[in-house]
XYZ file of C-alpha atoms in Angstrom:
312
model
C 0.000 0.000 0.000
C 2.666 2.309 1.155
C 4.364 1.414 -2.302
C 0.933 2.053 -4.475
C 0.955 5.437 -2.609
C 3.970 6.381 -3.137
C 3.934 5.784 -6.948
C 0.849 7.592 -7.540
C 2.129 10.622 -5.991
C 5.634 10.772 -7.484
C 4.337 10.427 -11.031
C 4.188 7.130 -11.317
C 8.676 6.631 -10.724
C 8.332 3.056 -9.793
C 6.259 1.607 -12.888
C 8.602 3.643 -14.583
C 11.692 1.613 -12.819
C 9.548 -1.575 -12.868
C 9.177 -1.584 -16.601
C 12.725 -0.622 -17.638
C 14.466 -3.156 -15.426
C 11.804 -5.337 -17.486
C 13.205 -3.782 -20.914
C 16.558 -4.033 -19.549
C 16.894 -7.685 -19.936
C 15.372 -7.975 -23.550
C 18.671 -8.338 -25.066
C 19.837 -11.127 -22.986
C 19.338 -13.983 -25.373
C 20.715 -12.412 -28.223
C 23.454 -11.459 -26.113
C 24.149 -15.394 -25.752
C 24.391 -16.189 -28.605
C 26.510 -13.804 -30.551
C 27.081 -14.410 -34.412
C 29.545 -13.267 -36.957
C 29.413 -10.078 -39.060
C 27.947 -11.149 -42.429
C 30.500 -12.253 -44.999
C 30.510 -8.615 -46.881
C 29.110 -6.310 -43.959
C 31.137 -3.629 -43.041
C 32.230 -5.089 -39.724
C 33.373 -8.276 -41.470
C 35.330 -6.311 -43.956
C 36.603 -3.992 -41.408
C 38.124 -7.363 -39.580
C 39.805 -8.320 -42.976
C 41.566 -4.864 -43.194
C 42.470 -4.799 -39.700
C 43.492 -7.840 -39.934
C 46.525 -7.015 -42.883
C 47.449 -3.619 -41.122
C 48.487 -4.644 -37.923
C 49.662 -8.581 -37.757
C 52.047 -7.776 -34.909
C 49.078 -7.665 -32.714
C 48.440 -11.185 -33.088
C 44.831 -10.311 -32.232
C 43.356 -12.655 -34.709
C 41.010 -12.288 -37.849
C 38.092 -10.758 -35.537
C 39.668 -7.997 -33.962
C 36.782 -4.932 -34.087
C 34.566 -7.216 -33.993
C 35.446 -8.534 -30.766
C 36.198 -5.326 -29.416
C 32.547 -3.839 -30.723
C 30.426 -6.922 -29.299
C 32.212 -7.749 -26.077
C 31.538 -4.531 -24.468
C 28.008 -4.480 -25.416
C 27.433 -8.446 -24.397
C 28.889 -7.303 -20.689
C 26.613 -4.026 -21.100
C 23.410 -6.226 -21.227
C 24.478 -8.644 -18.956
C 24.779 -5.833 -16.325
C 21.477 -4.663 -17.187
C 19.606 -7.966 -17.232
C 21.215 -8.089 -13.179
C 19.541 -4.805 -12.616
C 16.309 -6.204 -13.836
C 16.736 -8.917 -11.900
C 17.349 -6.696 -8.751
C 14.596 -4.552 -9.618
C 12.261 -7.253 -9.620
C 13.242 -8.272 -5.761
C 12.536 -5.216 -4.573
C 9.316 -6.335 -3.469
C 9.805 -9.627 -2.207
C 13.131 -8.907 -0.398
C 11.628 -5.771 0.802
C 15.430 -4.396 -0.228
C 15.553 -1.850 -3.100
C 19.377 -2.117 -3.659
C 19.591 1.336 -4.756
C 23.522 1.321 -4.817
C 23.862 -2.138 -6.859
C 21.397 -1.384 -9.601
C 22.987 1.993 -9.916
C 26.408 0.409 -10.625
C 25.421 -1.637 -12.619
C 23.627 0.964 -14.747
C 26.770 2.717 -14.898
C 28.930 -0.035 -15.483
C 26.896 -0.715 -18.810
C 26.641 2.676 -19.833
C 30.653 2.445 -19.931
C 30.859 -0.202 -21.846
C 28.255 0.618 -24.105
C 29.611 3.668 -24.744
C 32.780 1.764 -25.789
C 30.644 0.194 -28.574
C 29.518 2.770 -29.941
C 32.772 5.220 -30.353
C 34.811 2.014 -32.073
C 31.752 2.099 -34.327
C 30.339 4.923 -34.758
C 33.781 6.328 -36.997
C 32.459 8.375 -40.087
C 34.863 6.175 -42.233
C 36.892 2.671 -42.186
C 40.450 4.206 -41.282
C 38.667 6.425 -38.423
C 36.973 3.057 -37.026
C 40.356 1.235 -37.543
C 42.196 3.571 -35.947
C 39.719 3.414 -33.368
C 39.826 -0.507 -32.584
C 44.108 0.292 -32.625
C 43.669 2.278 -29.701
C 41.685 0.022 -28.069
C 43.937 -2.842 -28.281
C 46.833 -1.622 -27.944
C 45.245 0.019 -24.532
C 44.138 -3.584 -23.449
C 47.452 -4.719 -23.956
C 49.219 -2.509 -21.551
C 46.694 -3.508 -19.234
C 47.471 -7.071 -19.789
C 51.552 -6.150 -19.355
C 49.879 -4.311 -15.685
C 48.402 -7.858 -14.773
C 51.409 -9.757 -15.668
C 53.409 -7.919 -13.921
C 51.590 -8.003 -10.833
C 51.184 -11.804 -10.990
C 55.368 -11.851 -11.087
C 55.309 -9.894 -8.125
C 52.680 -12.714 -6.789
C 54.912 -15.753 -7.719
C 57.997 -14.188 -5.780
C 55.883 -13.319 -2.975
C 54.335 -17.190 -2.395
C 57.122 -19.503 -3.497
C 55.427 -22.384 -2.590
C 52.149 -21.970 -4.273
C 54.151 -22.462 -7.272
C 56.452 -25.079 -8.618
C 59.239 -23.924 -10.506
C 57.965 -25.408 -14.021
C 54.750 -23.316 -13.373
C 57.279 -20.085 -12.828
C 59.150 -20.709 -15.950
C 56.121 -21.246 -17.899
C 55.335 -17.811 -16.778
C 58.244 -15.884 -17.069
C 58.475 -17.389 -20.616
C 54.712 -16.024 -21.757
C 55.602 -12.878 -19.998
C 58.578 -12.018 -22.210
C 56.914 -13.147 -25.615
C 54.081 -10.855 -24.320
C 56.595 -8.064 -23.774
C 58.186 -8.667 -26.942
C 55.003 -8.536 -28.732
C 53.721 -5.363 -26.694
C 56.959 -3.565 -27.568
C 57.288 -4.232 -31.618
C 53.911 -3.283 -31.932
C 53.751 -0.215 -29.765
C 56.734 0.725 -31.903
C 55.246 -0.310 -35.572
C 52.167 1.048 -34.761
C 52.212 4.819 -32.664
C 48.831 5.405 -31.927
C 47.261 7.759 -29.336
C 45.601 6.476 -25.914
C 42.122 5.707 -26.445
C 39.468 8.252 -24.582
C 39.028 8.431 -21.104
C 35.550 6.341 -20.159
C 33.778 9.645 -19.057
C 35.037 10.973 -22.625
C 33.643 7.947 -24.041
C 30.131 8.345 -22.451
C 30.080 11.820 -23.171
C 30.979 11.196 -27.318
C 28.350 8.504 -27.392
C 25.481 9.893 -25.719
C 26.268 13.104 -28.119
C 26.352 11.038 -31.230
C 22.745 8.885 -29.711
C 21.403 13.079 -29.629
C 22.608 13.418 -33.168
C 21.389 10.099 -34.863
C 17.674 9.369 -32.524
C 17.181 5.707 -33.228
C 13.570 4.818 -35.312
C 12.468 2.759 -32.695
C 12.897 5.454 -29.911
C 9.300 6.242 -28.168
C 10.653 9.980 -27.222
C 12.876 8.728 -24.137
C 15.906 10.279 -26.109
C 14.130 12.758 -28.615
C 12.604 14.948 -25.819
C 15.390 14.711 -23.705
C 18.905 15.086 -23.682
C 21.165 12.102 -23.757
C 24.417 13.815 -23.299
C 23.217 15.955 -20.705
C 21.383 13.259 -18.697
C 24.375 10.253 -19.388
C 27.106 12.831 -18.099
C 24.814 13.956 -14.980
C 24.339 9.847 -13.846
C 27.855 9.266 -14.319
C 28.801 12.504 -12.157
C 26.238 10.799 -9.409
C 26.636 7.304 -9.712
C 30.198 7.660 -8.809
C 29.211 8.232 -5.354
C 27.875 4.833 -5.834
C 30.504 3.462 -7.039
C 33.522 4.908 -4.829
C 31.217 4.653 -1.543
C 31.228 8.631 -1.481
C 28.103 10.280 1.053
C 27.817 13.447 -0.971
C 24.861 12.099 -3.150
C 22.630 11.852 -0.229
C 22.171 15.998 0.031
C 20.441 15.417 -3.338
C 18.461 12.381 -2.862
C 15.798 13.250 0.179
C 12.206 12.815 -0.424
C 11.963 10.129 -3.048
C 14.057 11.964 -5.033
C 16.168 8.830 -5.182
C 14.008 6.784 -7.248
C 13.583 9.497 -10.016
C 17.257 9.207 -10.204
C 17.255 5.588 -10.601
C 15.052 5.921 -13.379
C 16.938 8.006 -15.128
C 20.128 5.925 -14.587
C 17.908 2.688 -16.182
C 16.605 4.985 -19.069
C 20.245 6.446 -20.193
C 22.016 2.927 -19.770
C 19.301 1.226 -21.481
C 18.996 3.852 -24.456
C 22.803 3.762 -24.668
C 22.911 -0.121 -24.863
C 20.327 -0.683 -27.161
C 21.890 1.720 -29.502
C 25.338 0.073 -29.385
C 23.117 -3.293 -30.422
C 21.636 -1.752 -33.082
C 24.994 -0.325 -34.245
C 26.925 -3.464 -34.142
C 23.882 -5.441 -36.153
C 23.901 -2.473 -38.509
C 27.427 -2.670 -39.220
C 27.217 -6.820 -39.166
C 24.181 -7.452 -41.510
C 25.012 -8.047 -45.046
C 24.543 -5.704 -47.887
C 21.080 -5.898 -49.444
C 19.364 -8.083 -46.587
C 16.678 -7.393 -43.912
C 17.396 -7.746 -40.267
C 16.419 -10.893 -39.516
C 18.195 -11.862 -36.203
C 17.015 -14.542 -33.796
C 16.739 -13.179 -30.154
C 17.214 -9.926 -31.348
C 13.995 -8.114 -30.282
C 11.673 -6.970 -32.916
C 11.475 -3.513 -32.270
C 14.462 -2.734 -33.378
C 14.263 -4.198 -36.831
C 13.608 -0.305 -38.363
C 16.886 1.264 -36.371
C 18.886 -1.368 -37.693
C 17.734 -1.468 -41.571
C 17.986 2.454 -41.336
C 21.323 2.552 -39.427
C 22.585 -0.259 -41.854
C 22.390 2.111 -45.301
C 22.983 5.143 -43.868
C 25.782 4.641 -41.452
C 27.336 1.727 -43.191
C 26.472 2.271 -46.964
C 24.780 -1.353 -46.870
C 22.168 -1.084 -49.825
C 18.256 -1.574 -49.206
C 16.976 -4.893 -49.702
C 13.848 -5.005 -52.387
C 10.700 -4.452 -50.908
């Protein structure tokens, strides 16, 4: 009852909540299952040319591929747990305000990711793009390696010496590897992920997907993405400061907004990786891939990626 009142007078904030963390897990099976670019889509050909440029990488035939789907498969995973949060609420009696807000903000990251490696006006921009990327991953990978060195001298015993020299070995091919290609290829660092939300949420204002219902056309993406991820770092971090602005209920219209800017932001990054994947000429036809956003992706697929429109 106290719930039922409480809705009615704030607008109707937790059907709101309620049927996002619903629409939040609609890409989950298609996120299970992902599938190839089609032989002669942009993203497949984009893999081929990445491919030839940069073979020092080693990062196999796939390479913006993986680094366009991955993020967005992690983005809806996140979401589908806030869903599944959300839908506790009641039985649990526990809203857990802070852990569906990071996880909105976790997906918004990667989502954003997404959609700057794709969302280059031309192949050598998005190439360029998915070069920064992994050559960024990689010197995260060197940070990890080098940490679990500092682990194996730490904790002899954990660790038999054949298990240390079959480290030490993959640490200096990976070195090796890191350094010729850092040299071959001088690229600059990727964005920052607060750039990256900022960029994507601009270019969501600038290209309003068909299937949008006026959640991003009447509103701002860019302005409401960069406010969440100013707040949800008190989430994140553990910081108190976000309580002076969350009194009276005004907690939950936050949390709706957080649901409605990740969500926008990872559907988009869907529909731009199918756009980019689907082959020239062809309908969207994707199993698991919710219905809705058959127009955004036929649209996206010609204009964005020059893919011809199949005959009527």
């Amino acid at each position: 009852m106290t719930e039922t009142l409480f809705n009615a007078a704030s607008g109707g904030v937790l059907s709101r909540i309620d049927s996002r963390g619903k629409r939040g897990g609609d890409l989950y099976d298609w996120s299970l299952k992902p599938h190839s670019p089609a032989p002669g889509s942009s993203l497949h050909d984009d893999d081929v040319e990445f491919a030839a440029a940069y073979p020092l990488l080693l990062c196999g035939t796939k390479a913006v591929t993986e680094q366009t789907i991955y993020p967005v498969m992690t983005a809806v995973e996140n979401l589908h747990t806030a869903g599944v949060l959300i839908r506790r609420r009641r039985s649990h009696r526990q809203p857990h305000l802070s852990e569906v807000l990071g996880l909105c903000r976790e997906a918004m990251e990667c989502a954003a990711a997404s959609i700057w490696m794709l969302s280059g006006e031309d192949r050598a921009e998005r190439l360029d793009r998915c070069l920064r990327i992994e050559l960024e991953q990689l010197r995260k990978q060197r940070s990890f390696l080098q940490l679990s060195a500092k682990a194996e001298t730490a904790a002899d015993s954990r660790y038999s010496p054949e298990h240390r020299r079959m480290n030490k070995a993959h640490r200096e091919r990976f070195n090796a590897t890191l350094s010729r290609s850092e040299s071959a290829y001088p690229a600059k660092r990727p964005p920052q992920f607060s750039q990256l939300v900022e960029y994507s949420a601009s270019w969501i204002d600038d290209h309003v997907p068909l299937h949008d219902d006026g959640e991003i056309a009447n509103n701002s993406m860019e302005h409401s993405s960069t406010l969440f991820y100013s707040y949800g770092s008190s989430f994140i971090h553990g910081y108190k400061w976000l309580s002076d602005y969350s009194r009276g209920g005004a907690i939950w219209t936050m949390l709706s907004d957080a649901l409605a800017v990740s969500i926008n932001m990872t559907e988009c990054a869907a529909c731009l990786f199918e756009s980019a994947a689907l082959a020239p000429g062809t309908r969207p036809d994707i199993e698991h891939f919710p219905k809705r956003f058959t127009s955004t992706v036929a649209t996206w697929s010609t204009e964005l990626f020059g893919s011809p429109p199949a005959n009527p």
